[in-house]
Amino acid sequence: MPVVGASLGAMREPVDADQPRNPDDDDDESDSDFVPESSEDEEEGEEEEGRELSSEESGDEDEAELVNNIPFKIKEIQDQLQQQNLLEQSEERQIQFISKYRRYLSPQTEAVQKLVPIENRNFLYRMASGWEWENTRALWLVKSLASKFPKLLYEADDANRGALLVAVIKERRDFIKAVLESDVEQFHFNKALASSGYNYENCIHLAVISKGPKRLSSQVIIQLIEKASEETLAAKDLRGLTPLHRAVDYARCTRSQVDIVKALISRGDKAFDELTGEPDLFSPYRYHFDSRRRFEKEESQRIEKKKVTSSKSLDKAKRVTTPTPPRAPLEALPGSAHPSRPEGDLKVSSEKDRTAAVKKANHDLYQRNGWDKAKRDENLDSKGRDGKVGGENLKDTTKAKLADDSSSRFPEPSPGFIQKLTRAPTTDFGRIPPSHLPYQANEARQQVSSDVARHMVTLVAGPPLVSVGSADRGAPDADVSVKPKRPKIATTHSRTARSSKTSWNSAETPSLEFADAIAKELKLHYLRTTFEPRAEAGSAKADNPTGTNKRQTPRTHNCAIAFLFGENKEDNNICFDFPPTPSKRVERINFTDFEASYRGLVFDEVLRYVDFRRVMLDTAVVRQRHSEAAADSGAGRKDMVKFFDWLHEKNVRNIIKVIVEDRAFEDKGTSQANDEKWTPHSDEAIEQALKRFDVEILDWRKVDLDPKTIWDAGRDSNLRELHLWWSGNNAILRSWSEPDGLVKLGNLNKIELHQAQNGLESASRTKTNIEEFKTRLQNGRDALGLGSICVEYHKPGNLLKSRPKGHTQTKEFDGRRQIDTHRWLTIMDTFADGISRLGPPPGFPSDYLKHESLPEELRRDVKVALLDDGANFMHRAIAGQLQNGRSFDSGYENPDLSGAPGPFHGSTTGHGTYMAYMIGRVCPPVKIFVCKMNVIRQEGGEKARFTARSAADAVEFAVNRKFDIISMSWTVQRIEDDRENNTADINRLEAALERAVKAKILIFCSAPDIGVASNQVLGLYYPFGLPTISESIFKIGAAKADGSMYGLAGNQSSVDFILPGHNVELREGDKIQEEDDIPKTGSSIATALAAGLAALIISCVRLGAIYNWHRKRSADSNAVSVDSLRAVKQFAAMKEALVRVSAGYTEKDRRLEVEGFFRDPSKLLDMDSVYSTEQKWEKITQLARDLVSSSTQARAAQF
């Protein structure tokens, strides 16, 4: 199309201002009278393009005349375009035409805009809105006006809509294409795209939801997206939705929409940080899955409604008693001669009766052929809710009635009729499989094929029975002639052959296949950006694979969790570190124990990273048995194969970053006295470990890794960044740059070259070798037509990964220091062992603790939230009790995993593992949820302490999850000085604790162990000193072996109970790794034992209630029941139960003795006891009744 190149300045002769002017006088002017100006004038005119003309510049009419004339001239322009189609073919005539009418085609002054409606002064707006101009071949005018006067595109009407926005609303495809082909500057184009109507929907908002027979093609939508700024793409409408939110709605998840979403992701990264309005606050990812649930709900309601309608229709049809011939056409009814109809068979007096008779005849025909009623009812209605079938109006009222009546729709015909139909694959997606919901990440996904998921065909009664096949699936932008008011899950609207003029593309119907692809794109992009470095203020665009700008606030691991799962109630994990705490020692692991310890972990199918430090499987026994086979398989390690197989079984499929430590450390700072010589993994094992995963960043730290191994492991992945560990040998560099090696990895754009050791060559020779390596790589890429690879070189340095700041290496505590065993611990260990061994009473179902007949509260385990520095999930004594966890750690200061929190399944100092051990020691049935907090140490040898911020975060989380007990074996001190001020976080902690009390969560906290102190000093230690909840939490102090108060615990009057806490030994055979400054003495130990005892009391009451339920005693007013369980979980009832346990408890003696209460039950439950299982259960039930009396239960029920 020619582009107007001449000046569009004023071309008209001046006239006498006093002479009245007829707007129609210009009709006599001829186009041939126009004479182009000089080239100098053209340049001057081009500089003034798009500027509004003042009344003085117009020369030939004042503003008042213009106001009167412009509506007539606009109409005249419209008529001229309709008559002069040749204008499109002549650039000269186009120039003359625009010059002649320039005064009316250009933007008007503000005064004129106030007096003349926009459709009478802005010709672009007129073309975009009401006038059907598409067939006038006037696209050249759209391009010219948009290029010369871009302000016309966003000049707003009364609803604040510009011409381009109106064109998108009305889906004026040709208009939008013409604007895209014009020479509009980026500034003006974006301004037009950003303009929004009354509900703040801009052009991109509306373009991405375009639908109907004239919907915008995906190419056009993508072009609009590419013209928009990031701010426009992140703009929110009245409901708080960005264009990305709208584009990922399940109702729009079609084949072409996948490309649109990719374009939005590429151009509009900022939208990922935008949330919907209150109260949902959905990220784009969570909004997508919420739209799935809404879609599912509407579809279920529609199916139920259809079944009811179908049932009513069948009942109505049954009332017609006289049979009719099969598939009787209208001609076969009374009043028409037909040999197949006996005379007097059925009397029909009206068209309505004739229609009913046809439906009855078809119904009888299908019944005789044995077609299943249930299958018929499951078919979806082909008629949309807007009264259209297949996107077109049903002009024939009889046909409309037939299509609307569900009794006239039938399932797949019998084999005798199958040749008459052209059917597409059918399926019923009335409910979205749970494997496609974000909170069921660890369950096996159903692999729904694109053909099956693509859609169900609905048959419409009446001859002919046909179902039109889908159009070419390779045309993602084919127009779809359908506009359903409400979408249907994985269904296709059928159309009859006689009404089908537009080919139907089944790829433009929402389906799980496309929805899953869109959801994965969102997830992958966000997780990729968590590895991007933080930007400095005003920094330029970063050179990164996602093509986005560096952001001021980096996206962290916790940000990713919130983006994907919100509160993450299902505790999905998106990373895995093992071993969880770094150590210079090689960790020897029994893989069976590993699987048992981590069986409860739930992983998303996409992991942010996997980091395996040096770990060695304990395979000594296997090697002895299969020494000959081991020799044949090579000396290389294969340990990682098992770990990656385990991840695959956990449904992990994509891993953004993989780190595997596979080097033998030989530096002086590493002690390997007790380690066997480290052997790297074989190439075959590396390939086998990675082959089933899509890895994007690979950092397998094996020196001089074979390039073929990298190729075989990564050729089916989107491998874009590769870390190579190099010995310094130039031969390795040459092999890595071979034409048949790394250069063939199409997505690879970055190599981090780490020199693992000092080589034999000089620094200058090494530099030359590296430069030649880069050159060979680039030459190989150029030969294949692939993009360049950035290579960054790292000199030999520290071989060990850095630890979190302030943390030190752990040492093993072997439990050799022995003291006199506490009677307290001896009795409780015996009772706990008896509870662990207790089997079901005679006649109970095998799943008696979780039986479906039980009330939900009785089926739930006792849950304790342990707020500490993590816990070692591999510790055999507690592996079965550690359920899951959440990390509130500040994260590693490690460039490899920037911002990643310390794993909750590892204890930073050993303290958390010790506390978990004590809780589980007293209450074996307990389920412990680990909340890992941030541990810091200061200079001067001060003990480790937790930060107030992580404490507040952990308590807030525990309150929201409504655990039965919160155990806090620590205190946090309020600090207000020049060095540190944690007042804001302390206030948050205080508010969270108050919420916990109101939620009736039992809170156990330890004394600060600072010795005797005033109330004012104790008030600085939280939660112990918080006065507002002092009477509603359990404050625990430590006792010595003889029961006296541990000196540092302070005064007895400041605590509620005193429990063993001085040199508490582990059970025989158990050991825990811990730091030197984490004591085995103090109130922290006592607090864990108290929390465990409270969990044991709740467990006993639960067991008693379950026993009575199965024995049908729950109705007895004196029996332990679910009401007893509810009561004992309240503070007052639990305190009364603890006092009952300690017979000698007084205000002056607050020791919590257990001998009098648990000694006899311990003997009865002992493994050598002569008592039967039934008698043991009766004893536990009686014990539960003693702990929660009827009066206590009644009082608790009042609150």
Tab-separated table of N, CA, C and O in Angstrom, residues 406-477:
chain	number	residue	atom	x	y	z
A	406	SER	N	-33.985	-31.322	25.567
A	406	SER	CA	-32.935	-32.323	25.772
A	406	SER	C	-33.387	-33.727	25.413
A	406	SER	O	-32.577	-34.610	25.204
A	407	SER	N	-34.710	-33.961	25.366
A	407	SER	CA	-35.169	-35.304	25.023
A	407	SER	C	-34.904	-35.649	23.578
A	407	SER	O	-35.007	-36.791	23.169
A	408	SER	N	-34.589	-34.626	22.763
A	408	SER	CA	-34.333	-34.882	21.349
A	408	SER	C	-32.865	-35.098	21.065
A	408	SER	O	-32.467	-35.178	19.926
A	409	ARG	N	-32.022	-35.161	22.084
A	409	ARG	CA	-30.602	-35.389	21.876
A	409	ARG	C	-30.246	-36.800	22.332
A	409	ARG	O	-30.672	-37.234	23.393
A	410	PHE	N	-29.463	-37.466	21.549
A	410	PHE	CA	-29.214	-38.879	21.807
A	410	PHE	C	-27.742	-39.175	21.762
A	410	PHE	O	-26.966	-38.440	21.183
A	411	PRO	N	-27.334	-40.298	22.361
A	411	PRO	CA	-25.910	-40.665	22.374
A	411	PRO	C	-25.467	-41.234	21.049
A	411	PRO	O	-26.187	-41.202	20.064
A	412	GLU	N	-24.290	-41.783	21.098
A	412	GLU	CA	-23.722	-42.376	19.884
A	412	GLU	C	-24.660	-43.454	19.342
A	412	GLU	O	-25.111	-44.320	20.085
A	413	PRO	N	-25.010	-43.421	18.047
A	413	PRO	CA	-25.963	-44.389	17.494
A	413	PRO	C	-25.384	-45.791	17.443
A	413	PRO	O	-24.194	-46.005	17.595
A	414	SER	N	-26.284	-46.744	17.205
A	414	SER	CA	-25.887	-48.150	17.134
A	414	SER	C	-25.033	-48.390	15.897
A	414	SER	O	-25.001	-47.578	14.983
A	415	PRO	N	-24.353	-49.527	15.845
A	415	PRO	CA	-23.478	-49.793	14.696
A	415	PRO	C	-24.189	-49.677	13.358
A	415	PRO	O	-23.586	-49.333	12.355
A	416	GLY	N	-25.520	-49.954	13.350
A	416	GLY	CA	-26.239	-49.871	12.092
A	416	GLY	C	-26.336	-48.479	11.530
A	416	GLY	O	-26.571	-48.287	10.338
A	417	PHE	N	-26.185	-47.505	12.374
A	417	PHE	CA	-26.297	-46.121	11.916
A	417	PHE	C	-24.960	-45.393	11.926
A	417	PHE	O	-24.904	-44.226	11.597
A	418	ILE	N	-23.891	-46.055	12.359
A	418	ILE	CA	-22.626	-45.361	12.544
A	418	ILE	C	-22.098	-44.788	11.239
A	418	ILE	O	-21.431	-43.753	11.222
A	419	GLN	N	-22.404	-45.443	10.115
A	419	GLN	CA	-21.895	-44.954	8.841
A	419	GLN	C	-22.557	-43.649	8.436
A	419	GLN	O	-22.075	-42.952	7.548
A	420	LYS	N	-23.701	-43.309	9.060
A	420	LYS	CA	-24.378	-42.069	8.709
A	420	LYS	C	-23.790	-40.865	9.418
A	420	LYS	O	-24.201	-39.740	9.170
A	421	LEU	N	-22.885	-41.101	10.340
A	421	LEU	CA	-22.369	-40.014	11.169
A	421	LEU	C	-20.891	-39.800	10.926
A	421	LEU	O	-20.166	-40.734	10.602
A	422	THR	N	-20.469	-38.551	11.121
A	422	THR	CA	-19.045	-38.224	11.155
A	422	THR	C	-18.761	-37.704	12.546
A	422	THR	O	-19.088	-36.575	12.872
A	423	ARG	N	-18.202	-38.576	13.398
A	423	ARG	CA	-18.065	-38.207	14.812
A	423	ARG	C	-16.620	-37.877	15.143
A	423	ARG	O	-15.700	-38.486	14.642
A	424	ALA	N	-16.481	-36.905	16.027
A	424	ALA	CA	-15.166	-36.599	16.595
A	424	ALA	C	-15.012	-37.393	17.883
A	424	ALA	O	-15.994	-37.892	18.429
A	425	PRO	N	-13.796	-37.564	18.398
A	425	PRO	CA	-13.612	-38.269	19.678
A	425	PRO	C	-14.437	-37.613	20.773
A	425	PRO	O	-14.568	-36.392	20.808
A	426	THR	N	-15.014	-38.431	21.638
A	426	THR	CA	-15.858	-37.884	22.695
A	426	THR	C	-15.324	-38.273	24.049
A	426	THR	O	-14.675	-39.294	24.222
A	427	THR	N	-15.619	-37.440	25.022
A	427	THR	CA	-15.298	-37.743	26.410
A	427	THR	C	-16.141	-36.854	27.297
A	427	THR	O	-16.795	-35.924	26.811
A	428	ASP	N	-16.175	-37.143	28.576
A	428	ASP	CA	-16.966	-36.345	29.508
A	428	ASP	C	-16.034	-35.715	30.520
A	428	ASP	O	-15.419	-36.392	31.308
A	429	PHE	N	-15.905	-34.410	30.451
A	429	PHE	CA	-15.075	-33.693	31.400
A	429	PHE	C	-15.968	-32.861	32.295
A	429	PHE	O	-15.806	-31.656	32.423
A	430	GLY	N	-16.950	-33.488	32.871
A	430	GLY	CA	-17.823	-32.748	33.775
A	430	GLY	C	-17.086	-32.265	34.999
A	430	GLY	O	-17.502	-31.347	35.663
A	431	ARG	N	-15.951	-32.887	35.315
A	431	ARG	CA	-15.175	-32.451	36.464
A	431	ARG	C	-13.705	-32.480	36.103
A	431	ARG	O	-13.216	-33.427	35.516
A	432	ILE	N	-12.985	-31.409	36.430
A	432	ILE	CA	-11.558	-31.347	36.154
A	432	ILE	C	-10.838	-32.321	37.083
A	432	ILE	O	-11.061	-32.295	38.293
A	433	PRO	N	-10.001	-33.204	36.550
A	433	PRO	CA	-9.282	-34.144	37.424
A	433	PRO	C	-8.471	-33.407	38.471
A	433	PRO	O	-7.871	-32.378	38.192
A	434	PRO	N	-8.446	-33.916	39.726
A	434	PRO	CA	-7.691	-33.234	40.781
A	434	PRO	C	-6.230	-33.063	40.448
A	434	PRO	O	-5.581	-32.158	40.938
A	435	SER	N	-5.681	-33.922	39.602
A	435	SER	CA	-4.258	-33.805	39.271
A	435	SER	C	-3.946	-32.537	38.530
A	435	SER	O	-2.788	-32.164	38.405
A	436	HIS	N	-4.983	-31.824	38.015
A	436	HIS	CA	-4.736	-30.583	37.292
A	436	HIS	C	-4.920	-29.371	38.193
A	436	HIS	O	-4.853	-28.257	37.725
A	437	LEU	N	-5.217	-29.579	39.496
A	437	LEU	CA	-5.335	-28.458	40.421
A	437	LEU	C	-3.983	-28.185	41.056
A	437	LEU	O	-3.199	-29.090	41.303
A	438	PRO	N	-3.683	-26.900	41.393
A	438	PRO	CA	-2.334	-26.570	41.865
A	438	PRO	C	-2.012	-27.140	43.221
A	438	PRO	O	-0.863	-27.341	43.542
A	439	TYR	N	-3.044	-27.458	44.041
A	439	TYR	CA	-2.765	-27.912	45.387
A	439	TYR	C	-2.710	-29.430	45.496
A	439	TYR	O	-2.676	-29.978	46.575
A	440	GLN	N	-2.760	-30.137	44.333
A	440	GLN	CA	-2.622	-31.586	44.329
A	440	GLN	C	-1.347	-31.963	43.595
A	440	GLN	O	-1.296	-32.898	42.808
A	441	ALA	N	-0.278	-31.187	43.856
A	441	ALA	CA	0.913	-31.282	43.017
A	441	ALA	C	1.598	-32.633	43.097
A	441	ALA	O	2.254	-33.046	42.164
A	442	ASN	N	1.436	-33.374	44.187
A	442	ASN	CA	2.224	-34.579	44.348
A	442	ASN	C	1.512	-35.834	43.842
A	442	ASN	O	2.091	-36.890	43.788
A	443	GLU	N	0.202	-35.712	43.483
A	443	GLU	CA	-0.504	-36.865	42.982
A	443	GLU	C	-0.156	-37.091	41.520
A	443	GLU	O	0.161	-36.168	40.785
A	444	ALA	N	-0.262	-38.332	41.102
A	444	ALA	CA	0.072	-38.643	39.704
A	444	ALA	C	-0.908	-37.965	38.776
A	444	ALA	O	-2.107	-38.081	38.920
A	445	ARG	N	-0.367	-37.212	37.800
A	445	ARG	CA	-1.226	-36.526	36.837
A	445	ARG	C	-1.768	-37.528	35.825
A	445	ARG	O	-1.079	-38.463	35.425
A	446	GLN	N	-3.009	-37.295	35.426
A	446	GLN	CA	-3.557	-38.101	34.354
A	446	GLN	C	-3.074	-37.529	33.042
A	446	GLN	O	-3.137	-36.338	32.813
A	447	GLN	N	-2.601	-38.394	32.181
A	447	GLN	CA	-2.110	-37.949	30.886
A	447	GLN	C	-3.277	-37.922	29.914
A	447	GLN	O	-3.656	-38.928	29.337
A	448	VAL	N	-3.860	-36.757	29.780
A	448	VAL	CA	-5.021	-36.613	28.913
A	448	VAL	C	-4.541	-36.294	27.509
A	448	VAL	O	-3.915	-35.270	27.290
A	449	SER	N	-4.808	-37.157	26.567
A	449	SER	CA	-4.357	-36.919	25.204
A	449	SER	C	-5.133	-35.780	24.586
A	449	SER	O	-6.255	-35.489	24.971
A	450	SER	N	-4.494	-35.137	23.602
A	450	SER	CA	-5.136	-33.991	22.979
A	450	SER	C	-6.383	-34.391	22.214
A	450	SER	O	-7.325	-33.613	22.109
A	451	ASP	N	-6.410	-35.613	21.686
A	451	ASP	CA	-7.587	-36.028	20.933
A	451	ASP	C	-8.777	-36.274	21.856
A	451	ASP	O	-9.898	-35.877	21.555
A	452	VAL	N	-8.519	-36.953	22.967
A	452	VAL	CA	-9.616	-37.253	23.881
A	452	VAL	C	-10.081	-36.004	24.593
A	452	VAL	O	-11.269	-35.769	24.749
A	453	ALA	N	-9.106	-35.171	25.020
A	453	ALA	CA	-9.482	-33.984	25.768
A	453	ALA	C	-10.097	-32.940	24.883
A	453	ALA	O	-10.542	-31.938	25.370
A	454	ARG	N	-10.028	-33.187	23.564
A	454	ARG	CA	-10.412	-32.114	22.670
A	454	ARG	C	-11.895	-31.926	22.612
A	454	ARG	O	-12.357	-30.934	22.265
A	455	HIS	N	-12.740	-32.835	22.789
A	455	HIS	CA	-14.078	-32.325	22.882
A	455	HIS	C	-15.165	-33.332	22.550
A	455	HIS	O	-15.010	-34.197	21.746
A	456	MET	N	-16.282	-33.058	23.171
A	456	MET	CA	-17.442	-33.924	23.074
A	456	MET	C	-18.418	-33.347	22.060
A	456	MET	O	-18.681	-32.173	22.059
A	457	VAL	N	-18.929	-34.206	21.190
A	457	VAL	CA	-19.852	-33.750	20.160
A	457	VAL	C	-21.279	-33.998	20.608
A	457	VAL	O	-21.599	-35.068	21.081
A	458	THR	N	-22.110	-33.016	20.474
A	458	THR	CA	-23.514	-33.144	20.836
A	458	THR	C	-24.343	-33.328	19.576
A	458	THR	O	-24.184	-32.585	18.616
A	459	LEU	N	-25.211	-34.306	19.569
A	459	LEU	CA	-26.047	-34.580	18.409
A	459	LEU	C	-27.367	-33.851	18.548
A	459	LEU	O	-27.963	-33.820	19.614
A	460	VAL	N	-27.843	-33.279	17.460
A	460	VAL	CA	-29.125	-32.598	17.452
A	460	VAL	C	-30.118	-33.451	16.682
A	460	VAL	O	-29.833	-33.900	15.586
A	461	ALA	N	-31.313	-33.660	17.277
A	461	ALA	CA	-32.290	-34.535	16.647
A	461	ALA	C	-32.811	-33.944	15.357
A	461	ALA	O	-32.796	-32.748	15.137
A	462	GLY	N	-33.334	-34.811	14.527
A	462	GLY	CA	-33.910	-34.370	13.258
A	462	GLY	C	-32.977	-34.678	12.131
A	462	GLY	O	-31.772	-34.587	12.260
A	463	PRO	N	-33.522	-35.049	10.980
A	463	PRO	CA	-32.683	-35.427	9.840
A	463	PRO	C	-31.986	-34.222	9.262
A	463	PRO	O	-32.587	-33.157	9.184
A	464	PRO	N	-30.739	-34.286	8.836
A	464	PRO	CA	-29.887	-35.473	8.996
A	464	PRO	C	-29.115	-35.407	10.292
A	464	PRO	O	-28.787	-34.339	10.753
A	465	LEU	N	-28.795	-36.570	10.897
A	465	LEU	CA	-27.954	-36.616	12.087
A	465	LEU	C	-26.510	-36.540	11.649
A	465	LEU	O	-25.955	-37.501	11.133
A	466	VAL	N	-25.889	-35.377	11.819
A	466	VAL	CA	-24.509	-35.207	11.388
A	466	VAL	C	-23.747	-34.497	12.462
A	466	VAL	O	-24.302	-33.803	13.292
A	467	SER	N	-22.430	-34.660	12.445
A	467	SER	CA	-21.537	-33.930	13.335
A	467	SER	C	-20.350	-33.493	12.518
A	467	SER	O	-19.640	-34.311	11.964
A	468	VAL	N	-20.155	-32.212	12.422
A	468	VAL	CA	-19.117	-31.672	11.550
A	468	VAL	C	-17.763	-31.843	12.186
A	468	VAL	O	-17.569	-31.493	13.350
A	469	GLY	N	-16.800	-32.355	11.455
A	469	GLY	CA	-15.450	-32.530	11.975
A	469	GLY	C	-14.768	-31.203	12.157
A	469	GLY	O	-15.172	-30.176	11.634
A	470	SER	N	-13.683	-31.196	12.927
A	470	SER	CA	-12.953	-29.968	13.209
A	470	SER	C	-12.178	-29.534	11.985
A	470	SER	O	-11.836	-30.315	11.108
A	471	ALA	N	-11.875	-28.241	11.967
A	471	ALA	CA	-11.076	-27.691	10.888
A	471	ALA	C	-9.618	-28.050	11.083
A	471	ALA	O	-9.236	-28.702	12.037
A	472	ASP	N	-8.806	-27.586	10.174
A	472	ASP	CA	-7.378	-27.882	10.237
A	472	ASP	C	-6.791	-27.387	11.536
A	472	ASP	O	-6.840	-26.224	11.853
A	473	ARG	N	-6.229	-28.309	12.336
A	473	ARG	CA	-5.681	-27.920	13.631
A	473	ARG	C	-4.395	-27.151	13.493
A	473	ARG	O	-3.894	-26.611	14.454
A	474	GLY	N	-3.860	-27.119	12.333
A	474	GLY	CA	-2.635	-26.376	12.141
A	474	GLY	C	-2.865	-24.911	11.891
A	474	GLY	O	-1.937	-24.176	11.629
A	475	ALA	N	-4.110	-24.448	11.951
A	475	ALA	CA	-4.415	-23.037	11.736
A	475	ALA	C	-4.916	-22.433	13.023
A	475	ALA	O	-6.098	-22.347	13.277
A	476	PRO	N	-4.042	-22.029	13.887
A	476	PRO	CA	-4.456	-21.557	15.212
A	476	PRO	C	-5.260	-20.292	15.177
A	476	PRO	O	-5.899	-19.953	16.150
A	477	ASP	N	-5.258	-19.574	14.082
A	477	ASP	CA	-5.939	-18.294	14.059
A	477	ASP	C	-7.198	-18.320	13.210
A	477	ASP	O	-7.717	-17.279	12.825
